[in-house]
Amino acid sequence: MPMRKDAGMGLAHVLELVNQIAMSHAPDAVGAAGHIDVYPNSRNVIPGKVVFTVDFRSPDLAVIEDMEARLKEGATAICEEMGLGIEFEKVGGFDPVTFDEGCVTAVRNAAERLGYSHRNLISGAGHDACWVNRVAPTAMVMCPCVDGLSHNEAEEISKEWASAGADVLMHAVVETAEIVE
């Protein structure tokens, strides 16, 4: 065991670090590994290589930069201690997006008028609305998913939640267009 250079164990320690870093910026920051490839990916062979992505999100760009710097420093130390090599490549990322306050207020007001519970959410997932926001006032209406599972093939939403979301959107648009006083 002491002679092994187990890239899978290195991954485990780095992922624990990712969680600690994200939690240190709670409640508005998140972090996780989204894609993991283990080589040679055989049930009786110690992993010699692991390639994975880490996704950090926050509404504050300085927080994202802090999380990335802490990951690089901490993961390098973990791997050095374990006798493993490590490389970093930034393959993407989104600067935080702040939606139009008028649109957000219209959505919030519609939800309140219709008697639906609501709260502001921070997504950072790179939704189309983030890109539209660059050229037009934008907001998003998010609906709850069964057991909180979203962005997954098993995602499910009730008809009632879908109807509520559509109602809120329609009322927010009508209010914004000043069709109804």
PDB file of C-alpha atoms in Angstrom:
ATOM      1  CA  MET A   1       0.000   0.000   0.000  1.00  0.00           C
ATOM      2  CA  PRO A   2       2.688   2.599   0.838  1.00  0.00           C
ATOM      3  CA  MET A   3       4.210   2.160  -2.650  1.00  0.00           C
ATOM      4  CA  ARG A   4       0.998   2.915  -4.517  1.00  0.00           C
ATOM      5  CA  LYS A   5       0.446   6.119  -6.430  1.00  0.00           C
ATOM      6  CA  ASP A   6      -3.334   6.037  -6.446  1.00  0.00           C
ATOM      7  CA  ALA A   7      -4.790   8.790  -8.606  1.00  0.00           C
ATOM      8  CA  GLY A   8      -8.274   7.798  -7.422  1.00  0.00           C
ATOM      9  CA  MET A   9      -7.333   8.529  -3.823  1.00  0.00           C
ATOM     10  CA  GLY A  10      -5.846  11.847  -4.959  1.00  0.00           C
ATOM     11  CA  LEU A  11      -9.167  12.640  -6.627  1.00  0.00           C
ATOM     12  CA  ALA A  12     -11.010  11.866  -3.385  1.00  0.00           C
ATOM     13  CA  HIS A  13      -8.844  14.265  -1.395  1.00  0.00           C
ATOM     14  CA  VAL A  14      -9.095  17.013  -4.010  1.00  0.00           C
ATOM     15  CA  LEU A  15     -12.891  16.663  -4.154  1.00  0.00           C
ATOM     16  CA  GLU A  16     -13.041  16.974  -0.378  1.00  0.00           C
ATOM     17  CA  LEU A  17     -11.038  20.200  -0.770  1.00  0.00           C
ATOM     18  CA  VAL A  18     -13.465  21.461  -3.442  1.00  0.00           C
ATOM     19  CA  ASN A  19     -16.333  20.962  -0.994  1.00  0.00           C
ATOM     20  CA  GLN A  20     -14.486  22.703   1.855  1.00  0.00           C
ATOM     21  CA  ILE A  21     -13.640  25.682  -0.345  1.00  0.00           C
ATOM     22  CA  ALA A  22     -17.215  26.090  -1.583  1.00  0.00           C
ATOM     23  CA  MET A  23     -18.637  25.706   1.936  1.00  0.00           C
ATOM     24  CA  SER A  24     -16.302  28.438   3.189  1.00  0.00           C
ATOM     25  CA  HIS A  25     -18.249  30.854   0.967  1.00  0.00           C
ATOM     26  CA  ALA A  26     -21.734  29.529   1.840  1.00  0.00           C
ATOM     27  CA  PRO A  27     -24.546  30.086   1.246  1.00  0.00           C
ATOM     28  CA  ASP A  28     -24.133  31.673  -2.184  1.00  0.00           C
ATOM     29  CA  ALA A  29     -21.157  29.731  -3.539  1.00  0.00           C
ATOM     30  CA  VAL A  30     -21.137  26.158  -4.798  1.00  0.00           C
ATOM     31  CA  GLY A  31     -18.504  23.737  -6.025  1.00  0.00           C
ATOM     32  CA  ALA A  32     -18.528  20.226  -7.437  1.00  0.00           C
ATOM     33  CA  ALA A  33     -16.901  17.868  -9.889  1.00  0.00           C
ATOM     34  CA  GLY A  34     -19.104  17.508 -12.935  1.00  0.00           C
ATOM     35  CA  HIS A  35     -17.173  15.044 -15.076  1.00  0.00           C
ATOM     36  CA  ILE A  36     -14.716  12.368 -13.982  1.00  0.00           C
ATOM     37  CA  ASP A  37     -12.713   9.949 -16.135  1.00  0.00           C
ATOM     38  CA  VAL A  38     -10.598   7.321 -14.366  1.00  0.00           C
ATOM     39  CA  TYR A  39      -7.874   5.389 -16.208  1.00  0.00           C
ATOM     40  CA  PRO A  40      -7.623   2.521 -16.827  1.00  0.00           C
ATOM     41  CA  ASN A  41     -11.118   2.247 -15.291  1.00  0.00           C
ATOM     42  CA  SER A  42     -10.825  -1.413 -14.354  1.00  0.00           C
ATOM     43  CA  ARG A  43     -12.213  -2.808 -11.141  1.00  0.00           C
ATOM     44  CA  ASN A  44      -8.942  -4.417 -10.059  1.00  0.00           C
ATOM     45  CA  VAL A  45      -6.386  -1.846 -11.265  1.00  0.00           C
ATOM     46  CA  ILE A  46      -5.265   1.137  -9.204  1.00  0.00           C
ATOM     47  CA  PRO A  47      -6.087   4.314 -11.141  1.00  0.00           C
ATOM     48  CA  GLY A  48      -2.955   5.784 -12.651  1.00  0.00           C
ATOM     49  CA  LYS A  49      -4.685   8.832 -14.084  1.00  0.00           C
ATOM     50  CA  VAL A  50      -7.834  10.818 -13.371  1.00  0.00           C
ATOM     51  CA  VAL A  51      -9.176  13.671 -15.468  1.00  0.00           C
ATOM     52  CA  PHE A  52     -11.991  15.712 -13.958  1.00  0.00           C
ATOM     53  CA  THR A  53     -13.688  19.082 -14.043  1.00  0.00           C
ATOM     54  CA  VAL A  54     -14.403  21.352 -11.116  1.00  0.00           C
ATOM     55  CA  ASP A  55     -17.207  23.885 -11.326  1.00  0.00           C
ATOM     56  CA  PHE A  56     -17.170  26.773  -8.844  1.00  0.00           C
ATOM     57  CA  ARG A  57     -20.028  29.298  -8.903  1.00  0.00           C
ATOM     58  CA  SER A  58     -20.765  32.480  -6.990  1.00  0.00           C
ATOM     59  CA  PRO A  59     -22.514  35.774  -7.684  1.00  0.00           C
ATOM     60  CA  ASP A  60     -19.204  37.470  -6.803  1.00  0.00           C
ATOM     61  CA  LEU A  61     -16.319  37.194  -9.289  1.00  0.00           C
ATOM     62  CA  ALA A  62     -13.763  37.793  -6.515  1.00  0.00           C
ATOM     63  CA  VAL A  63     -15.125  34.747  -4.668  1.00  0.00           C
ATOM     64  CA  ILE A  64     -14.807  32.587  -7.788  1.00  0.00           C
ATOM     65  CA  GLU A  65     -11.217  33.767  -8.259  1.00  0.00           C
ATOM     66  CA  ASP A  66     -10.468  33.011  -4.594  1.00  0.00           C
ATOM     67  CA  MET A  67     -11.938  29.519  -4.865  1.00  0.00           C
ATOM     68  CA  GLU A  68      -9.935  28.775  -8.019  1.00  0.00           C
ATOM     69  CA  ALA A  69      -6.679  30.009  -6.442  1.00  0.00           C
ATOM     70  CA  ARG A  70      -7.273  28.005  -3.265  1.00  0.00           C
ATOM     71  CA  LEU A  71      -8.035  24.886  -5.305  1.00  0.00           C
ATOM     72  CA  LYS A  72      -4.842  25.202  -7.325  1.00  0.00           C
ATOM     73  CA  GLU A  73      -2.717  25.739  -4.223  1.00  0.00           C
ATOM     74  CA  GLY A  74      -4.409  23.053  -2.122  1.00  0.00           C
ATOM     75  CA  ALA A  75      -4.661  20.392  -4.849  1.00  0.00           C
ATOM     76  CA  THR A  76      -0.997  20.911  -5.734  1.00  0.00           C
ATOM     77  CA  ALA A  77      -0.039  20.357  -2.090  1.00  0.00           C
ATOM     78  CA  ILE A  78      -2.246  17.256  -1.820  1.00  0.00           C
ATOM     79  CA  CYS A  79      -0.757  15.695  -4.929  1.00  0.00           C
ATOM     80  CA  GLU A  80       2.830  16.543  -3.993  1.00  0.00           C
ATOM     81  CA  GLU A  81       2.318  14.859  -0.623  1.00  0.00           C
ATOM     82  CA  MET A  82       0.919  11.752  -2.346  1.00  0.00           C
ATOM     83  CA  GLY A  83       3.653  11.633  -4.995  1.00  0.00           C
ATOM     84  CA  LEU A  84       1.168  12.425  -7.766  1.00  0.00           C
ATOM     85  CA  GLY A  85       1.450  14.878 -10.624  1.00  0.00           C
ATOM     86  CA  ILE A  86      -1.260  17.421 -11.337  1.00  0.00           C
ATOM     87  CA  GLU A  87      -2.065  19.795 -14.180  1.00  0.00           C
ATOM     88  CA  PHE A  88      -4.700  22.531 -14.431  1.00  0.00           C
ATOM     89  CA  GLU A  89      -6.485  23.773 -17.524  1.00  0.00           C
ATOM     90  CA  LYS A  90      -9.271  26.315 -17.413  1.00  0.00           C
ATOM     91  CA  VAL A  91     -11.723  25.141 -20.072  1.00  0.00           C
ATOM     92  CA  GLY A  92     -14.607  27.488 -19.433  1.00  0.00           C
ATOM     93  CA  GLY A  93     -16.296  29.755 -17.019  1.00  0.00           C
ATOM     94  CA  PHE A  94     -18.935  32.414 -16.733  1.00  0.00           C
ATOM     95  CA  ASP A  95     -18.659  35.724 -14.986  1.00  0.00           C
ATOM     96  CA  PRO A  96     -21.532  36.204 -12.545  1.00  0.00           C
ATOM     97  CA  VAL A  97     -24.683  37.665 -14.088  1.00  0.00           C
ATOM     98  CA  THR A  98     -26.963  40.169 -12.401  1.00  0.00           C
ATOM     99  CA  PHE A  99     -30.414  40.198 -13.941  1.00  0.00           C
ATOM    100  CA  ASP A 100     -32.414  43.353 -14.580  1.00  0.00           C
ATOM    101  CA  GLU A 101     -33.934  44.521 -11.284  1.00  0.00           C
ATOM    102  CA  GLY A 102     -37.130  45.633 -13.022  1.00  0.00           C
ATOM    103  CA  CYS A 103     -37.662  42.173 -14.502  1.00  0.00           C
ATOM    104  CA  VAL A 104     -36.780  40.478 -11.223  1.00  0.00           C
ATOM    105  CA  THR A 105     -39.219  42.737  -9.374  1.00  0.00           C
ATOM    106  CA  ALA A 106     -41.963  41.982 -11.910  1.00  0.00           C
ATOM    107  CA  VAL A 107     -41.465  38.237 -11.369  1.00  0.00           C
ATOM    108  CA  ARG A 108     -41.432  38.659  -7.582  1.00  0.00           C
ATOM    109  CA  ASN A 109     -44.554  40.857  -7.651  1.00  0.00           C
ATOM    110  CA  ALA A 110     -46.403  38.380  -9.877  1.00  0.00           C
ATOM    111  CA  ALA A 111     -45.566  35.497  -7.545  1.00  0.00           C
ATOM    112  CA  GLU A 112     -46.774  37.487  -4.529  1.00  0.00           C
ATOM    113  CA  ARG A 113     -49.978  38.605  -6.270  1.00  0.00           C
ATOM    114  CA  LEU A 114     -50.747  35.020  -7.247  1.00  0.00           C
ATOM    115  CA  GLY A 115     -50.050  33.757  -3.725  1.00  0.00           C
ATOM    116  CA  TYR A 116     -47.017  31.611  -4.610  1.00  0.00           C
ATOM    117  CA  SER A 117     -44.023  31.267  -2.365  1.00  0.00           C
ATOM    118  CA  HIS A 118     -40.816  32.627  -3.878  1.00  0.00           C
ATOM    119  CA  ARG A 119     -37.222  33.450  -3.173  1.00  0.00           C
ATOM    120  CA  ASN A 120     -34.263  34.831  -5.050  1.00  0.00           C
ATOM    121  CA  LEU A 121     -31.972  32.129  -6.387  1.00  0.00           C
ATOM    122  CA  ILE A 122     -28.407  32.289  -7.582  1.00  0.00           C
ATOM    123  CA  SER A 123     -27.874  29.898 -10.466  1.00  0.00           C
ATOM    124  CA  GLY A 124     -24.727  30.637 -12.443  1.00  0.00           C
ATOM    125  CA  ALA A 125     -25.412  27.638 -14.646  1.00  0.00           C
ATOM    126  CA  GLY A 126     -24.948  29.480 -17.930  1.00  0.00           C
ATOM    127  CA  HIS A 127     -28.613  29.438 -18.916  1.00  0.00           C
ATOM    128  CA  ASP A 128     -29.600  31.100 -22.182  1.00  0.00           C
ATOM    129  CA  ALA A 129     -31.032  33.955 -20.131  1.00  0.00           C
ATOM    130  CA  CYS A 130     -27.486  34.866 -19.052  1.00  0.00           C
ATOM    131  CA  TRP A 131     -26.593  35.538 -22.683  1.00  0.00           C
ATOM    132  CA  VAL A 132     -29.861  37.324 -23.469  1.00  0.00           C
ATOM    133  CA  ASN A 133     -29.180  39.532 -20.436  1.00  0.00           C
ATOM    134  CA  ARG A 134     -26.249  41.065 -22.332  1.00  0.00           C
ATOM    135  CA  VAL A 135     -28.595  42.621 -24.902  1.00  0.00           C
ATOM    136  CA  ALA A 136     -32.008  42.878 -23.213  1.00  0.00           C
ATOM    137  CA  PRO A 137     -33.468  43.170 -19.706  1.00  0.00           C
ATOM    138  CA  THR A 138     -33.835  39.627 -18.382  1.00  0.00           C
ATOM    139  CA  ALA A 139     -34.930  37.538 -15.404  1.00  0.00           C
ATOM    140  CA  MET A 140     -35.707  33.866 -14.882  1.00  0.00           C
ATOM    141  CA  VAL A 141     -38.604  31.976 -13.347  1.00  0.00           C
ATOM    142  CA  MET A 142     -37.407  28.752 -11.753  1.00  0.00           C
ATOM    143  CA  CYS A 143     -39.863  26.036 -10.708  1.00  0.00           C
ATOM    144  CA  PRO A 144     -39.187  23.404  -8.061  1.00  0.00           C
ATOM    145  CA  CYS A 145     -38.347  19.882  -9.172  1.00  0.00           C
ATOM    146  CA  VAL A 146     -39.352  16.669  -7.440  1.00  0.00           C
ATOM    147  CA  ASP A 147     -36.785  15.912  -4.707  1.00  0.00           C
ATOM    148  CA  GLY A 148     -34.758  18.962  -5.840  1.00  0.00           C
ATOM    149  CA  LEU A 149     -33.262  17.039  -8.772  1.00  0.00           C
ATOM    150  CA  SER A 150     -32.651  19.288 -11.779  1.00  0.00           C
ATOM    151  CA  HIS A 151     -30.412  19.289 -14.863  1.00  0.00           C
ATOM    152  CA  ASN A 152     -30.705  15.503 -14.955  1.00  0.00           C
ATOM    153  CA  GLU A 153     -32.587  12.990 -17.120  1.00  0.00           C
ATOM    154  CA  ALA A 154     -34.586  11.974 -14.055  1.00  0.00           C
ATOM    155  CA  GLU A 155     -35.745  15.566 -13.440  1.00  0.00           C
ATOM    156  CA  GLU A 156     -39.483  15.769 -12.847  1.00  0.00           C
ATOM    157  CA  ILE A 157     -41.872  18.658 -12.267  1.00  0.00           C
ATOM    158  CA  SER A 158     -45.501  18.489 -11.230  1.00  0.00           C
ATOM    159  CA  LYS A 159     -48.226  19.953 -13.453  1.00  0.00           C
ATOM    160  CA  GLU A 160     -49.106  22.321 -10.611  1.00  0.00           C
ATOM    161  CA  TRP A 161     -45.566  23.681 -10.379  1.00  0.00           C
ATOM    162  CA  ALA A 162     -45.336  24.072 -14.152  1.00  0.00           C
ATOM    163  CA  SER A 163     -48.668  25.925 -14.212  1.00  0.00           C
ATOM    164  CA  ALA A 164     -47.575  28.175 -11.351  1.00  0.00           C
ATOM    165  CA  GLY A 165     -44.338  29.037 -13.145  1.00  0.00           C
ATOM    166  CA  ALA A 166     -46.180  29.788 -16.389  1.00  0.00           C
ATOM    167  CA  ASP A 167     -48.700  31.936 -14.496  1.00  0.00           C
ATOM    168  CA  VAL A 168     -45.941  33.931 -12.825  1.00  0.00           C
ATOM    169  CA  LEU A 169     -44.163  34.440 -16.153  1.00  0.00           C
ATOM    170  CA  MET A 170     -47.337  35.536 -17.927  1.00  0.00           C
ATOM    171  CA  HIS A 171     -48.291  37.988 -15.174  1.00  0.00           C
ATOM    172  CA  ALA A 172     -44.761  39.412 -15.021  1.00  0.00           C
ATOM    173  CA  VAL A 173     -44.757  39.969 -18.797  1.00  0.00           C
ATOM    174  CA  VAL A 174     -48.204  41.578 -18.759  1.00  0.00           C
ATOM    175  CA  GLU A 175     -47.152  43.874 -15.880  1.00  0.00           C
ATOM    176  CA  THR A 176     -43.907  44.812 -17.604  1.00  0.00           C
ATOM    177  CA  ALA A 177     -45.738  45.542 -20.858  1.00  0.00           C
ATOM    178  CA  GLU A 178     -48.130  47.698 -18.817  1.00  0.00           C
ATOM    179  CA  ILE A 179     -51.107  45.940 -20.380  1.00  0.00           C
ATOM    180  CA  VAL A 180     -52.858  45.694 -16.996  1.00  0.00           C
ATOM    181  CA  GLU A 181     -52.667  48.315 -14.270  1.00  0.00           C
TER     182      GLU A 181
END
